[in-house]
CSV table of C-alpha atoms in Angstrom, one decimal:
chain,number,residue,atom,x,y,z
A,1,UNK,CA,-41.8,-7.0,-23.1
A,2,UNK,CA,-41.9,-5.9,-26.7
A,3,UNK,CA,-40.9,-2.3,-27.6
A,4,UNK,CA,-44.5,-1.5,-28.6
A,5,UNK,CA,-45.9,-2.7,-25.3
A,6,UNK,CA,-43.1,-1.0,-23.4
A,7,UNK,CA,-43.7,2.2,-25.2
A,8,UNK,CA,-47.5,2.2,-24.6
A,9,UNK,CA,-46.9,1.4,-20.9
A,10,UNK,CA,-44.4,4.2,-20.3
A,11,UNK,CA,-46.5,6.8,-22.2
A,12,UNK,CA,-49.6,5.7,-20.3
A,13,UNK,CA,-47.7,6.1,-17.0
A,14,UNK,CA,-46.6,9.6,-18.1
A,15,UNK,CA,-50.2,10.6,-18.8
A,16,UNK,CA,-51.3,9.3,-15.4
A,17,UNK,CA,-48.6,11.3,-13.7
A,18,UNK,CA,-49.5,14.4,-15.7
A,19,UNK,CA,-53.1,13.8,-14.7
A,20,UNK,CA,-52.2,14.1,-11.0
A,21,UNK,CA,-51.0,17.6,-11.6
A,22,UNK,CA,-47.4,16.8,-11.1
A,23,UNK,CA,-45.0,19.3,-12.8
A,24,UNK,CA,-44.1,18.2,-16.3
A,25,UNK,CA,-40.4,17.8,-15.6
A,26,UNK,CA,-41.0,15.6,-12.6
A,27,UNK,CA,-43.5,13.5,-14.5
A,28,UNK,CA,-41.1,12.9,-17.4
A,29,UNK,CA,-38.3,12.1,-15.0
A,30,UNK,CA,-40.3,9.7,-12.8
A,31,UNK,CA,-41.7,7.8,-15.8
A,32,UNK,CA,-38.2,7.5,-17.3
A,33,UNK,CA,-36.5,6.4,-14.0
A,34,UNK,CA,-39.3,3.9,-13.3
A,35,UNK,CA,-38.9,2.3,-16.8
A,36,UNK,CA,-35.1,2.2,-16.6
A,37,UNK,CA,-35.2,0.6,-13.1
A,38,UNK,CA,-37.6,-2.1,-14.3
A,39,UNK,CA,-35.4,-2.8,-17.3
A,40,UNK,CA,-31.9,-2.5,-15.9
A,41,UNK,CA,-32.2,-2.5,-12.1
A,42,UNK,CA,-30.5,-0.1,-9.7
A,43,UNK,CA,-27.3,-0.2,-11.6
A,44,UNK,CA,-28.7,2.3,-14.0
A,45,UNK,CA,-28.8,5.0,-11.3
A,46,UNK,CA,-25.2,5.9,-11.9
A,47,UNK,CA,-25.9,7.2,-15.5
A,48,UNK,CA,-29.1,9.2,-14.7
A,49,UNK,CA,-27.5,12.4,-13.5
A,50,UNK,CA,-24.9,12.3,-16.3
A,51,UNK,CA,-27.7,11.8,-18.9
A,52,UNK,CA,-29.7,14.8,-17.5
A,53,UNK,CA,-26.7,17.0,-17.3
A,54,UNK,CA,-25.7,16.0,-20.9
A,55,UNK,CA,-29.1,17.1,-22.0
A,56,UNK,CA,-28.5,20.7,-21.1
A,57,UNK,CA,-24.6,20.9,-21.1
A,58,UNK,CA,-24.5,22.9,-24.4
A,59,UNK,CA,-23.1,26.4,-24.6
A,60,UNK,CA,-25.8,27.3,-27.2
A,61,UNK,CA,-28.5,26.8,-24.5
A,62,UNK,CA,-27.1,30.0,-22.8
A,63,UNK,CA,-29.3,31.9,-25.3
A,64,UNK,CA,-32.5,30.5,-23.7
A,65,UNK,CA,-32.3,32.2,-20.3
A,66,UNK,CA,-31.0,35.4,-22.1
A,67,UNK,CA,-34.1,35.5,-24.4
A,68,UNK,CA,-36.3,34.7,-21.5
A,69,UNK,CA,-34.8,37.6,-19.6
A,70,UNK,CA,-35.6,39.9,-22.6
A,71,UNK,CA,-39.2,38.7,-22.3
A,72,UNK,CA,-39.4,39.0,-18.6
A,73,UNK,CA,-38.0,42.6,-18.8
A,74,UNK,CA,-40.7,43.6,-21.3
A,75,UNK,CA,-43.5,41.7,-19.7
A,76,UNK,CA,-42.8,43.1,-16.2
A,77,UNK,CA,-42.8,46.7,-17.5
A,78,UNK,CA,-45.6,48.9,-19.0
A,79,UNK,CA,-44.1,48.2,-22.5
A,80,UNK,CA,-46.9,45.8,-23.3
A,81,UNK,CA,-49.4,48.4,-22.3
A,82,UNK,CA,-47.8,51.1,-24.5
A,83,UNK,CA,-47.7,48.7,-27.4
A,84,UNK,CA,-51.3,47.6,-27.0
A,85,UNK,CA,-52.6,51.2,-26.6
A,86,UNK,CA,-50.7,52.4,-29.7
A,87,UNK,CA,-52.1,49.7,-31.9
A,88,UNK,CA,-55.6,50.2,-30.6
A,89,UNK,CA,-55.5,53.8,-31.6
A,90,UNK,CA,-54.4,53.0,-35.1
A,91,UNK,CA,-56.9,50.1,-35.6
A,92,UNK,CA,-60.0,51.0,-33.6
A,93,UNK,CA,-62.0,52.0,-36.7
A,94,UNK,CA,-61.6,48.6,-38.4
A,95,UNK,CA,-64.3,46.0,-37.8
A,96,UNK,CA,-63.0,44.0,-34.9
A,97,UNK,CA,-60.2,46.5,-34.5
A,98,UNK,CA,-59.5,45.6,-30.9
A,99,UNK,CA,-59.1,42.0,-31.9
A,100,UNK,CA,-56.6,43.1,-34.5
A,101,UNK,CA,-54.8,45.2,-32.0
A,102,UNK,CA,-54.5,42.2,-29.7
A,103,UNK,CA,-53.2,40.0,-32.5
A,104,UNK,CA,-50.8,42.7,-33.7
A,105,UNK,CA,-49.5,43.3,-30.2
A,106,UNK,CA,-49.1,39.5,-29.7
A,107,UNK,CA,-47.0,39.3,-32.9
A,108,UNK,CA,-44.7,42.2,-32.0
A,109,UNK,CA,-44.5,41.1,-28.4
A,110,UNK,CA,-43.5,37.6,-29.6
A,111,UNK,CA,-40.5,39.2,-31.3
A,112,UNK,CA,-39.6,40.7,-27.9
A,113,UNK,CA,-40.0,37.6,-25.8
A,114,UNK,CA,-39.8,34.4,-27.8
A,115,UNK,CA,-42.2,32.9,-25.3
A,116,UNK,CA,-45.9,32.1,-25.8
A,117,UNK,CA,-47.0,32.1,-22.1
A,118,UNK,CA,-45.2,35.5,-21.6
A,119,UNK,CA,-46.9,36.9,-24.7
A,120,UNK,CA,-50.3,35.6,-23.6
A,121,UNK,CA,-50.0,36.9,-20.1
A,122,UNK,CA,-48.7,40.4,-21.0
A,123,UNK,CA,-51.2,41.2,-23.7
A,124,UNK,CA,-54.1,39.3,-22.1
A,125,UNK,CA,-53.9,41.2,-18.8
A,126,UNK,CA,-54.7,44.4,-20.7
A,127,UNK,CA,-56.6,43.1,-23.8
A,128,UNK,CA,-59.2,40.9,-22.2
A,129,UNK,CA,-60.7,43.3,-19.7
A,130,UNK,CA,-60.7,46.1,-22.3
A,131,UNK,CA,-62.4,43.9,-24.9
A,132,UNK,CA,-65.0,42.7,-22.4
A,133,UNK,CA,-65.6,46.3,-21.3
A,134,UNK,CA,-66.3,47.3,-24.9
A,135,UNK,CA,-68.8,44.6,-25.5
A,136,UNK,CA,-66.8,41.8,-27.2
A,137,UNK,CA,-68.1,38.3,-26.4
A,138,UNK,CA,-65.9,36.5,-23.8
A,139,UNK,CA,-65.0,33.7,-26.3
A,140,UNK,CA,-63.7,36.2,-28.9
A,141,UNK,CA,-61.7,38.2,-26.3
A,142,UNK,CA,-60.0,35.2,-24.7
A,143,UNK,CA,-59.7,32.9,-27.8
A,144,UNK,CA,-58.0,35.6,-29.9
A,145,UNK,CA,-55.3,36.3,-27.3
A,146,UNK,CA,-54.8,32.5,-26.6
A,147,UNK,CA,-54.2,32.0,-30.3
A,148,UNK,CA,-52.2,35.2,-30.7
A,149,UNK,CA,-49.9,34.1,-27.8
A,150,UNK,CA,-48.9,31.0,-29.8
A,151,UNK,CA,-47.0,33.3,-32.2
A,152,UNK,CA,-44.3,33.5,-29.4
A,153,UNK,CA,-42.7,30.2,-30.4
A,154,UNK,CA,-42.8,31.0,-34.2
A,155,UNK,CA,-41.7,34.6,-34.6
A,156,UNK,CA,-38.0,34.9,-33.9
A,157,UNK,CA,-36.2,35.0,-31.5
A,158,UNK,CA,-38.0,31.7,-30.6
A,159,UNK,CA,-36.8,29.5,-27.8
A,160,UNK,CA,-38.5,26.5,-29.5
A,161,UNK,CA,-36.5,27.1,-32.7
A,162,UNK,CA,-33.3,27.3,-30.6
A,163,UNK,CA,-34.0,23.9,-29.0
A,164,UNK,CA,-34.8,22.4,-32.5
A,165,UNK,CA,-31.5,23.8,-33.9
A,166,UNK,CA,-29.5,22.3,-31.0
A,167,UNK,CA,-31.3,19.0,-31.1
A,168,UNK,CA,-30.8,18.6,-34.9
A,169,UNK,CA,-27.5,20.4,-35.2
A,170,UNK,CA,-28.9,22.9,-37.7
A,171,UNK,CA,-28.2,26.7,-38.0
A,172,UNK,CA,-30.2,28.7,-35.4
A,173,UNK,CA,-29.7,31.9,-37.5
A,174,UNK,CA,-31.2,30.2,-40.5
A,175,UNK,CA,-34.1,28.8,-38.4
A,176,UNK,CA,-34.9,32.3,-37.1
A,177,UNK,CA,-34.9,33.6,-40.7
A,178,UNK,CA,-37.1,30.7,-41.8
A,179,UNK,CA,-39.7,31.7,-39.2
A,180,UNK,CA,-40.0,35.4,-40.2
A,181,UNK,CA,-42.3,35.1,-43.3
A,182,UNK,CA,-44.5,32.2,-41.9
A,183,UNK,CA,-44.9,34.2,-38.7
A,184,UNK,CA,-46.1,37.3,-40.6
A,185,UNK,CA,-48.3,35.1,-42.8
A,186,UNK,CA,-49.9,33.4,-39.8
A,187,UNK,CA,-50.5,36.8,-38.1
A,188,UNK,CA,-52.2,38.1,-41.2
A,189,UNK,CA,-54.3,35.0,-41.5
A,190,UNK,CA,-55.4,35.4,-37.9
A,191,UNK,CA,-56.3,39.0,-38.6
A,192,UNK,CA,-58.3,38.2,-41.8
A,193,UNK,CA,-60.3,35.6,-39.8
A,194,UNK,CA,-61.0,38.2,-37.0
A,195,UNK,CA,-62.3,40.7,-39.6
A,196,UNK,CA,-64.4,38.1,-41.3
A,197,UNK,CA,-65.8,36.8,-38.0
A,198,UNK,CA,-66.7,40.2,-36.7
A,199,UNK,CA,-68.4,41.3,-39.9
A,200,UNK,CA,-70.2,38.0,-40.3
A,201,UNK,CA,-71.7,38.2,-36.8
A,202,UNK,CA,-72.5,41.9,-37.2
A,203,UNK,CA,-70.6,43.0,-34.1
A,204,UNK,CA,-70.9,46.8,-33.4
A,205,UNK,CA,-68.7,48.1,-30.7
A,206,UNK,CA,-68.2,51.4,-28.9
A,207,UNK,CA,-64.6,51.4,-30.0
A,208,UNK,CA,-65.6,52.4,-33.5
A,209,UNK,CA,-67.1,55.6,-32.2
A,210,UNK,CA,-63.8,56.7,-30.7
A,211,UNK,CA,-61.6,58.9,-32.8
A,212,UNK,CA,-57.9,59.7,-32.2
A,213,UNK,CA,-55.9,62.5,-33.7
A,214,UNK,CA,-52.6,61.8,-35.5
A,215,UNK,CA,-50.8,63.3,-32.6
A,216,UNK,CA,-52.5,60.9,-30.2
A,217,UNK,CA,-51.7,58.0,-32.5
A,218,UNK,CA,-48.0,58.9,-32.6
A,219,UNK,CA,-47.8,59.6,-28.8
A,220,UNK,CA,-46.9,56.1,-27.8
A,221,UNK,CA,-44.4,55.4,-30.5
A,222,UNK,CA,-41.3,56.8,-28.8
A,223,UNK,CA,-41.5,54.2,-26.0
A,224,UNK,CA,-42.1,51.3,-28.4
A,225,UNK,CA,-39.4,52.0,-31.0
A,226,UNK,CA,-36.4,51.3,-28.7
A,227,UNK,CA,-37.6,47.8,-28.1
A,228,UNK,CA,-38.2,47.2,-31.9
A,229,UNK,CA,-34.7,48.6,-32.6
A,230,UNK,CA,-33.3,46.2,-30.0
A,231,UNK,CA,-35.0,43.2,-31.7
A,232,UNK,CA,-33.9,44.4,-35.1
A,233,UNK,CA,-30.3,44.9,-33.9
A,234,UNK,CA,-30.2,41.5,-32.1
A,235,UNK,CA,-31.4,39.7,-35.2
A,236,UNK,CA,-29.0,41.7,-37.4
A,237,UNK,CA,-25.9,40.8,-35.5
A,238,UNK,CA,-27.1,37.2,-35.5
A,239,UNK,CA,-28.0,36.9,-39.2
A,240,UNK,CA,-25.0,39.0,-40.2
A,241,UNK,CA,-22.6,36.6,-38.6
A,242,UNK,CA,-21.4,39.2,-36.1
A,243,UNK,CA,-22.2,37.1,-33.1
A,244,UNK,CA,-23.3,33.6,-32.0
A,245,UNK,CA,-26.9,33.1,-30.8
A,246,UNK,CA,-25.6,33.1,-27.2
A,247,UNK,CA,-23.7,36.4,-27.7
A,248,UNK,CA,-26.6,38.1,-29.5
A,249,UNK,CA,-29.1,37.0,-26.9
A,250,UNK,CA,-26.8,38.2,-24.1
A,251,UNK,CA,-26.4,41.6,-25.7
A,252,UNK,CA,-30.2,41.8,-26.4
A,253,UNK,CA,-31.1,40.9,-22.9
A,254,UNK,CA,-28.7,43.6,-21.4
A,255,UNK,CA,-30.0,46.3,-23.8
A,256,UNK,CA,-33.6,45.4,-23.1
A,257,UNK,CA,-33.1,45.5,-19.3
A,258,UNK,CA,-31.3,48.9,-19.6
A,259,UNK,CA,-34.1,50.4,-21.8
A,260,UNK,CA,-36.8,49.1,-19.4
A,261,UNK,CA,-35.0,50.5,-16.4
A,262,UNK,CA,-34.4,53.9,-18.0
A,263,UNK,CA,-37.6,54.3,-19.9
A,264,UNK,CA,-39.9,53.3,-17.1
A,265,UNK,CA,-37.7,54.6,-14.2
A,266,UNK,CA,-37.3,51.3,-12.5
A,267,UNK,CA,-34.4,52.5,-10.4
A,268,UNK,CA,-35.3,50.6,-7.2
A,269,UNK,CA,-33.9,47.2,-6.4
A,270,UNK,CA,-37.3,45.4,-6.0
A,271,UNK,CA,-38.6,45.8,-9.6
A,272,UNK,CA,-35.3,44.7,-11.1
A,273,UNK,CA,-35.1,41.8,-8.7
A,274,UNK,CA,-38.7,40.8,-9.7
A,275,UNK,CA,-37.6,40.8,-13.4
A,276,UNK,CA,-34.5,38.7,-12.7
A,277,UNK,CA,-36.5,36.3,-10.4
A,278,UNK,CA,-39.2,35.8,-13.1
A,279,UNK,CA,-36.6,35.1,-15.8
A,280,UNK,CA,-34.8,32.7,-13.5
A,281,UNK,CA,-38.0,30.8,-12.6
A,282,UNK,CA,-39.0,30.4,-16.2
A,283,UNK,CA,-35.5,29.5,-17.4
A,284,UNK,CA,-35.1,26.8,-14.7
A,285,UNK,CA,-38.5,25.4,-15.6
A,286,UNK,CA,-37.5,25.2,-19.3
A,287,UNK,CA,-34.1,23.7,-18.5
A,288,UNK,CA,-35.6,21.2,-16.1
A,289,UNK,CA,-38.1,20.1,-18.7
A,290,UNK,CA,-35.3,19.7,-21.3
A,291,UNK,CA,-33.1,17.7,-18.9
A,292,UNK,CA,-36.0,15.4,-17.9
A,293,UNK,CA,-37.0,15.1,-21.6
A,294,UNK,CA,-33.5,14.0,-22.4
A,295,UNK,CA,-33.8,11.3,-19.7
A,296,UNK,CA,-37.2,10.3,-21.0
A,297,UNK,CA,-35.7,10.0,-24.5
A,298,UNK,CA,-32.8,8.0,-23.1
A,299,UNK,CA,-35.3,5.6,-21.5
A,300,UNK,CA,-37.3,5.3,-24.8
A,301,UNK,CA,-34.1,4.6,-26.7
A,302,UNK,CA,-32.9,2.0,-24.1
A,303,UNK,CA,-36.2,0.2,-24.5
A,304,UNK,CA,-35.7,0.4,-28.3
A,305,UNK,CA,-39.0,2.3,-28.5
A,306,UNK,CA,-37.7,5.2,-30.6
A,307,UNK,CA,-35.8,2.9,-32.9
A,308,UNK,CA,-38.9,0.8,-33.4
A,309,UNK,CA,-41.1,3.8,-34.2
A,310,UNK,CA,-38.5,5.3,-36.5
A,311,UNK,CA,-38.1,2.1,-38.3
A,312,UNK,CA,-41.8,1.6,-38.7
A,313,UNK,CA,-42.2,5.1,-40.1
A,314,UNK,CA,-39.2,4.8,-42.4
A,315,UNK,CA,-40.3,1.3,-43.7
A,316,UNK,CA,-43.7,2.6,-44.7
A,317,UNK,CA,-44.1,2.1,-48.4
A,318,UNK,CA,-46.1,5.3,-49.0
A,319,UNK,CA,-45.9,8.6,-50.8
A,320,UNK,CA,-43.6,11.0,-48.9
A,321,UNK,CA,-46.6,13.4,-48.4
A,322,UNK,CA,-48.6,10.6,-46.8
A,323,UNK,CA,-45.5,10.1,-44.6
A,324,UNK,CA,-45.5,13.8,-43.7
A,325,UNK,CA,-49.2,13.6,-42.9
A,326,UNK,CA,-48.6,10.8,-40.5
A,327,UNK,CA,-45.7,12.7,-38.9
A,328,UNK,CA,-47.9,15.8,-38.6
A,329,UNK,CA,-50.7,13.7,-36.9
A,330,UNK,CA,-48.1,12.3,-34.5
A,331,UNK,CA,-46.8,15.8,-33.6
A,332,UNK,CA,-50.3,17.2,-33.1
A,333,UNK,CA,-51.1,14.4,-30.6
A,334,UNK,CA,-47.8,14.8,-28.9
A,335,UNK,CA,-48.3,18.6,-28.7
A,336,UNK,CA,-51.6,18.2,-27.0
A,337,UNK,CA,-50.0,16.4,-24.0
A,338,UNK,CA,-46.5,17.8,-23.8
A,339,UNK,CA,-44.9,21.3,-24.0
A,340,UNK,CA,-43.2,22.2,-27.2
A,341,UNK,CA,-39.7,22.0,-25.7
A,342,UNK,CA,-40.2,18.5,-24.5
A,343,UNK,CA,-41.7,17.3,-27.8
A,344,UNK,CA,-38.8,18.7,-29.8
A,345,UNK,CA,-36.1,17.3,-27.5
A,346,UNK,CA,-37.7,13.9,-27.7
A,347,UNK,CA,-38.9,13.7,-31.3
A,348,UNK,CA,-36.6,16.0,-33.4
A,349,UNK,CA,-33.5,13.7,-33.3
A,350,UNK,CA,-35.8,10.7,-34.3
A,351,UNK,CA,-37.7,12.5,-37.1
A,352,UNK,CA,-34.8,14.5,-38.5
A,353,UNK,CA,-33.1,11.6,-40.5
A,354,UNK,CA,-36.6,10.4,-41.7
A,355,UNK,CA,-37.7,13.7,-43.1
A,356,UNK,CA,-34.3,14.5,-44.7
A,357,UNK,CA,-34.2,11.0,-46.3
A,358,UNK,CA,-37.6,11.6,-47.7
A,359,UNK,CA,-36.3,14.8,-49.3
A,360,UNK,CA,-37.9,17.4,-47.1
A,361,UNK,CA,-36.0,20.6,-46.1
A,362,UNK,CA,-35.2,20.5,-42.4
A,363,UNK,CA,-35.7,24.2,-42.0
A,364,UNK,CA,-39.1,24.1,-43.6
A,365,UNK,CA,-39.9,21.1,-41.4
A,366,UNK,CA,-38.9,23.1,-38.3
A,367,UNK,CA,-41.6,25.7,-39.1
A,368,UNK,CA,-44.3,23.0,-39.8
A,369,UNK,CA,-43.3,21.3,-36.5
A,370,UNK,CA,-43.5,24.7,-34.6
A,371,UNK,CA,-47.0,25.4,-36.0
A,372,UNK,CA,-48.1,21.9,-34.8
A,373,UNK,CA,-46.7,22.9,-31.4
A,374,UNK,CA,-48.7,26.1,-31.5
A,375,UNK,CA,-51.9,24.1,-32.0
A,376,UNK,CA,-51.0,22.1,-28.9
A,377,UNK,CA,-50.7,25.3,-26.8
A,378,UNK,CA,-54.4,26.0,-27.3
A,379,UNK,CA,-55.9,22.5,-27.3
A,380,UNK,CA,-56.7,20.3,-24.2
A,381,UNK,CA,-55.7,18.6,-22.1
A,382,UNK,CA,-52.3,20.4,-21.6
A,383,UNK,CA,-52.9,23.6,-23.5
A,384,UNK,CA,-50.6,25.9,-21.7
A,385,UNK,CA,-52.0,29.1,-23.1
A,386,UNK,CA,-55.5,28.0,-22.0
A,387,UNK,CA,-54.3,27.8,-18.4
A,388,UNK,CA,-52.7,31.3,-18.7
A,389,UNK,CA,-55.8,32.8,-20.1
A,390,UNK,CA,-58.0,31.1,-17.5
A,391,UNK,CA,-55.8,32.5,-14.8
A,392,UNK,CA,-56.1,36.0,-16.3
A,393,UNK,CA,-59.8,35.8,-16.8
A,394,UNK,CA,-61.2,33.3,-14.1
A,395,UNK,CA,-64.8,34.5,-14.8
A,396,UNK,CA,-64.6,33.1,-18.3
A,397,UNK,CA,-65.2,29.4,-18.6
A,398,UNK,CA,-62.7,27.1,-20.2
A,399,UNK,CA,-65.4,26.1,-22.7
A,400,UNK,CA,-65.7,29.7,-23.9
A,401,UNK,CA,-62.0,30.0,-24.2
A,402,UNK,CA,-61.8,26.8,-26.2
A,403,UNK,CA,-64.7,27.8,-28.6
A,404,UNK,CA,-63.0,31.2,-29.1
A,405,UNK,CA,-59.6,29.6,-29.9
A,406,UNK,CA,-61.0,26.8,-32.1
A,407,UNK,CA,-61.3,28.8,-35.4
A,408,UNK,CA,-57.6,29.8,-35.0
A,409,UNK,CA,-56.7,26.1,-34.8
A,410,UNK,CA,-58.3,25.6,-38.2
A,411,UNK,CA,-56.4,28.7,-39.5
A,412,UNK,CA,-53.1,27.0,-38.3
A,413,UNK,CA,-54.1,23.8,-40.1
A,414,UNK,CA,-54.6,25.9,-43.3
A,415,UNK,CA,-51.2,27.5,-42.7
A,416,UNK,CA,-49.5,24.1,-42.6
A,417,UNK,CA,-51.3,23.1,-45.8
A,418,UNK,CA,-50.1,26.3,-47.5
A,419,UNK,CA,-46.6,25.7,-46.4
A,420,UNK,CA,-46.8,22.1,-47.8
A,421,UNK,CA,-47.8,23.5,-51.2
A,422,UNK,CA,-45.4,26.5,-51.1
A,423,UNK,CA,-42.4,25.5,-49.0
A,424,UNK,CA,-40.5,28.5,-50.3
A,425,UNK,CA,-42.5,30.7,-47.8
A,426,UNK,CA,-40.1,29.3,-45.2
A,427,UNK,CA,-37.0,28.7,-47.2
A,428,UNK,CA,-36.9,31.7,-49.5
A,429,UNK,CA,-35.6,34.3,-47.0
A,430,UNK,CA,-32.8,32.2,-45.5
A,431,UNK,CA,-31.7,31.0,-49.0
A,432,UNK,CA,-31.6,34.7,-50.2
A,433,UNK,CA,-29.7,35.9,-47.1
A,434,UNK,CA,-27.4,32.9,-46.4
A,435,UNK,CA,-27.4,31.0,-49.6
A,436,UNK,CA,-29.1,27.7,-50.4
A,437,UNK,CA,-28.3,24.6,-48.2
A,438,UNK,CA,-26.1,22.2,-50.1
């Protein structure tokens, strides 16, 4: 069987398995094992466990469960509610102010969690019912939070950027820095669209009639500031070279957990156990996907599929921007069917030498890749954020959620185009802080 036919067969088998509702890690693993058994027989069994273990046996991966624990501590406490309420009081007079509050809360919460589903769930549980109560259309309420939740994998600390850094052996601190300005830019672009959309459709809401005093606006700040200081401190020790990503994540997780326990008086065992249990479940899920993705990548490599694809892309006698367009299209399609972690583990090692040989900055490419993955989080058939929002608001149809999120997909495409024209948006800050890459 040729590598092309083998590749199409294994990918088709993966989609069939995903279509049955099988967990992603198991679908990746079963497709990979089946392909390897057909190619090499049962003798290959002995290397499967070693391959999966090697996929996650990296000390830098310790930072993933630590950042997940940070997110779980914040998401399981009223911190998200306090953040959301504070922003609503400052922005309620702006057209579509509650949408802006949601998007702003998603952006800040992303910096606390590094996870899109956690951001979506935490802000959506409060934001969607409140927006519906105040007269916002269901599509606007759900679509804006589904899109805002995607910021969780772009704004540092980002689990996705950690995985990219390990997969490509690039600096995680520089990657985090590269995500700061694009993350802020994309948040502002989301907000601009929200204002334009609300003014264009002439929405008038009860929220604009509400007035808050300065004292009321400042009331929620004392509970939010400690979390923002923890994020700033975590990123400072990481960027300042005072700690490795794993050490910074560990310190940040411990401080966040302590602040949550003290600020919200979670002194009983059950709430803390729930936080730790939630973090453990999500961490195990991510690590299982990464281990299975490593096995799937090993299967593709053993069948010479990745080499064939890489060679075909590298041999294209086209302009480097045409090449980048093809890579972007490939990533968009992959992101629609697989979670960001799986896509990065499988494709980043293959694409990294291609984009560097073509003269593209690997840190800029990491941000472009991440925005592509953001699109995949709110597009069918495996749009994870869509499922999260649907679980939060079961009375809102999937069609309405999709229509509400679709304009934000176009905004993300525009962000990618802007980054292509102005790559310094991603590279300027790390170059200023850490020096240019030689």
